[in-house]
PDB file of C-alpha atoms in Angstrom:
ATOM      1  CA  PRO R  98     -56.444  10.901 -15.678  1.00 57.00           C
ATOM      2  CA  ASN R  99     -54.105  10.725 -18.611  1.00 73.00           C
ATOM      3  CA  SER R 100     -53.190   7.560 -20.493  1.00 76.00           C
ATOM      4  CA  GLU R 101     -49.612   7.635 -19.209  1.00 82.00           C
ATOM      5  CA  SER R 102     -50.735   7.291 -15.561  1.00 88.00           C
ATOM      6  CA  PHE R 103     -53.191   4.594 -16.574  1.00 87.00           C
ATOM      7  CA  MET R 104     -50.404   2.612 -18.275  1.00 87.00           C
ATOM      8  CA  GLU R 105     -48.146   3.041 -15.187  1.00 89.00           C
ATOM      9  CA  SER R 106     -50.990   1.639 -13.089  1.00 89.00           C
ATOM     10  CA  VAL R 107     -51.475  -1.307 -15.404  1.00 89.00           C
ATOM     11  CA  GLU R 108     -47.718  -2.017 -15.349  1.00 89.00           C
ATOM     12  CA  MET R 109     -47.612  -1.758 -11.555  1.00 91.00           C
ATOM     13  CA  TRP R 110     -50.536  -4.151 -11.090  1.00 91.00           C
ATOM     14  CA  SER R 111     -49.189  -6.646 -13.621  1.00 91.00           C
ATOM     15  CA  ASN R 112     -45.877  -6.699 -11.728  1.00 89.00           C
ATOM     16  CA  ILE R 113     -47.640  -7.185  -8.393  1.00 91.00           C
ATOM     17  CA  LEU R 114     -49.887  -9.919  -9.774  1.00 92.00           C
ATOM     18  CA  THR R 115     -47.012 -11.732 -11.460  1.00 92.00           C
ATOM     19  CA  PHE R 116     -44.979 -11.671  -8.261  1.00 93.00           C
ATOM     20  CA  ASN R 117     -47.995 -12.875  -6.251  1.00 93.00           C
ATOM     21  CA  LEU R 118     -48.602 -15.793  -8.649  1.00 93.00           C
ATOM     22  CA  VAL R 119     -44.970 -16.892  -8.457  1.00 94.00           C
ATOM     23  CA  VAL R 120     -45.004 -16.707  -4.632  1.00 95.00           C
ATOM     24  CA  TRP R 121     -48.174 -18.832  -4.460  1.00 92.00           C
ATOM     25  CA  LEU R 122     -46.728 -21.441  -6.846  1.00 91.00           C
ATOM     26  CA  MET R 123     -43.493 -21.572  -4.865  1.00 94.00           C
ATOM     27  CA  GLY R 124     -45.500 -21.918  -1.640  1.00 93.00           C
ATOM     28  CA  PHE R 125     -47.586 -24.746  -3.120  1.00 86.00           C
ATOM     29  CA  TYR R 126     -44.431 -26.538  -4.282  1.00 88.00           C
ATOM     30  CA  ALA R 127     -42.669 -26.023  -0.946  1.00 91.00           C
ATOM     31  CA  PHE R 128     -45.584 -27.264   1.112  1.00 88.00           C
ATOM     32  CA  PHE R 129     -46.969 -30.131  -0.939  1.00 79.00           C
ATOM     33  CA  HIS R 130     -43.798 -31.429  -2.568  1.00 80.00           C
ATOM     34  CA  LEU R 131     -41.013 -30.590  -0.183  1.00 87.00           C
ATOM     35  CA  PHE R 132     -42.469 -30.341   3.349  1.00 89.00           C
ATOM     36  CA  LEU R 133     -45.072 -33.100   3.172  1.00 82.00           C
ATOM     37  CA  ASN R 134     -42.662 -35.550   1.499  1.00 82.00           C
ATOM     38  CA  ILE R 135     -39.914 -34.823   4.047  1.00 88.00           C
ATOM     39  CA  LEU R 136     -42.447 -35.141   6.870  1.00 87.00           C
ATOM     40  CA  SER R 137     -43.782 -38.408   5.476  1.00 82.00           C
ATOM     41  CA  GLU R 138     -40.247 -39.749   5.082  1.00 84.00           C
ATOM     42  CA  LEU R 139     -39.398 -38.842   8.675  1.00 89.00           C
ATOM     43  CA  LEU R 140     -42.637 -40.377  10.047  1.00 88.00           C
ATOM     44  CA  ARG R 141     -42.384 -43.387   7.655  1.00 83.00           C
ATOM     45  CA  PHE R 142     -45.811 -42.587   6.288  1.00 75.00           C
ATOM     46  CA  GLY R 143     -46.459 -45.046   3.457  1.00 69.00           C
ATOM     47  CA  ASP R 144     -49.121 -43.206   1.513  1.00 68.00           C
ATOM     48  CA  ARG R 145     -47.521 -40.224  -0.227  1.00 67.00           C
ATOM     49  CA  LEU R 146     -50.441 -39.290  -2.428  1.00 71.00           C
ATOM     50  CA  PHE R 147     -51.288 -35.803  -1.189  1.00 69.00           C
ATOM     51  CA  TYR R 148     -53.187 -34.438  -4.185  1.00 72.00           C
ATOM     52  CA  LEU R 149     -54.438 -35.459  -7.604  1.00 79.00           C
ATOM     53  CA  ASP R 150     -54.651 -33.412 -10.797  1.00 82.00           C
ATOM     54  CA  PHE R 151     -57.105 -30.856  -9.410  1.00 81.00           C
ATOM     55  CA  TRP R 152     -56.248 -28.432 -12.241  1.00 82.00           C
ATOM     56  CA  ASN R 153     -58.181 -30.737 -14.634  1.00 88.00           C
ATOM     57  CA  ALA R 154     -61.305 -30.863 -12.511  1.00 87.00           C
ATOM     58  CA  THR R 155     -64.591 -30.349 -14.364  1.00 91.00           C
ATOM     59  CA  SER R 156     -66.740 -29.810 -11.302  1.00 91.00           C
ATOM     60  CA  ILE R 157     -66.316 -28.178  -7.922  1.00 87.00           C
ATOM     61  CA  ASP R 158     -66.949 -31.516  -6.275  1.00 83.00           C
ATOM     62  CA  GLN R 159     -64.167 -33.141  -8.258  1.00 86.00           C
ATOM     63  CA  PHE R 160     -61.844 -30.204  -7.439  1.00 85.00           C
ATOM     64  CA  TRP R 161     -62.351 -30.488  -3.658  1.00 80.00           C
ATOM     65  CA  LYS R 162     -61.758 -34.237  -3.686  1.00 79.00           C
ATOM     66  CA  ALA R 163     -58.556 -33.913  -5.737  1.00 82.00           C
ATOM     67  CA  TRP R 164     -56.781 -30.828  -4.387  1.00 80.00           C
ATOM     68  CA  SER R 165     -55.925 -32.327  -0.984  1.00 78.00           C
ATOM     69  CA  ILE R 166     -56.408 -36.056  -0.559  1.00 78.00           C
ATOM     70  CA  SER R 167     -55.360 -36.065   3.081  1.00 74.00           C
ATOM     71  CA  GLY R 168     -57.588 -33.051   3.867  1.00 78.00           C
ATOM     72  CA  HIS R 169     -60.539 -34.657   2.041  1.00 80.00           C
ATOM     73  CA  ARG R 170     -60.127 -37.924   3.974  1.00 83.00           C
ATOM     74  CA  TRP R 171     -59.836 -36.075   7.249  1.00 85.00           C
ATOM     75  CA  MET R 172     -63.057 -34.086   6.564  1.00 87.00           C
ATOM     76  CA  LEU R 173     -64.841 -37.332   5.628  1.00 88.00           C
ATOM     77  CA  ARG R 174     -63.700 -39.115   8.785  1.00 89.00           C
ATOM     78  CA  HIS R 175     -64.011 -36.324  11.365  1.00 91.00           C
ATOM     79  CA  VAL R 176     -66.753 -34.027  10.036  1.00 91.00           C
ATOM     80  CA  TYR R 177     -68.943 -35.639   7.393  1.00 90.00           C
ATOM     81  CA  GLY R 178     -69.179 -39.122   8.934  1.00 90.00           C
ATOM     82  CA  PRO R 179     -70.186 -37.929  12.440  1.00 92.00           C
ATOM     83  CA  LEU R 180     -72.757 -35.528  10.976  1.00 91.00           C
ATOM     84  CA  VAL R 181     -74.382 -38.277   8.909  1.00 91.00           C
ATOM     85  CA  LYS R 182     -74.319 -40.631  11.933  1.00 91.00           C
ATOM     86  CA  SER R 183     -75.978 -37.987  14.147  1.00 92.00           C
ATOM     87  CA  GLY R 184     -78.993 -37.734  11.798  1.00 88.00           C
ATOM     88  CA  TYR R 185     -78.065 -35.042   9.250  1.00 88.00           C
ATOM     89  CA  SER R 186     -78.846 -35.919   5.641  1.00 86.00           C
ATOM     90  CA  ARG R 187     -75.947 -36.415   3.245  1.00 79.00           C
ATOM     91  CA  THR R 188     -76.775 -33.093   1.570  1.00 79.00           C
ATOM     92  CA  GLN R 189     -76.889 -31.142   4.842  1.00 77.00           C
ATOM     93  CA  ALA R 190     -73.659 -32.620   6.100  1.00 73.00           C
TER      94      ALA R 190
END
């Protein structure tokens, strides 16, 4: 392998990864900012707090609580709560 083909590979991968990052960011914006706000407006949903500043999280626990407020609340209500009520410890649930 010569250095020219290595540099071509690096350039190709950097282009792919940059494109992938932009697509993920656009998808995040489209879903969390556009779609959920439009849906909450149509359904007259009062609480429009869908996520907190998860990018500043200092622990994995803080990250999972902040990245999707509605998802976190749903998991607490429909998964965690019933498991604790059925006898599982808080750590196991």
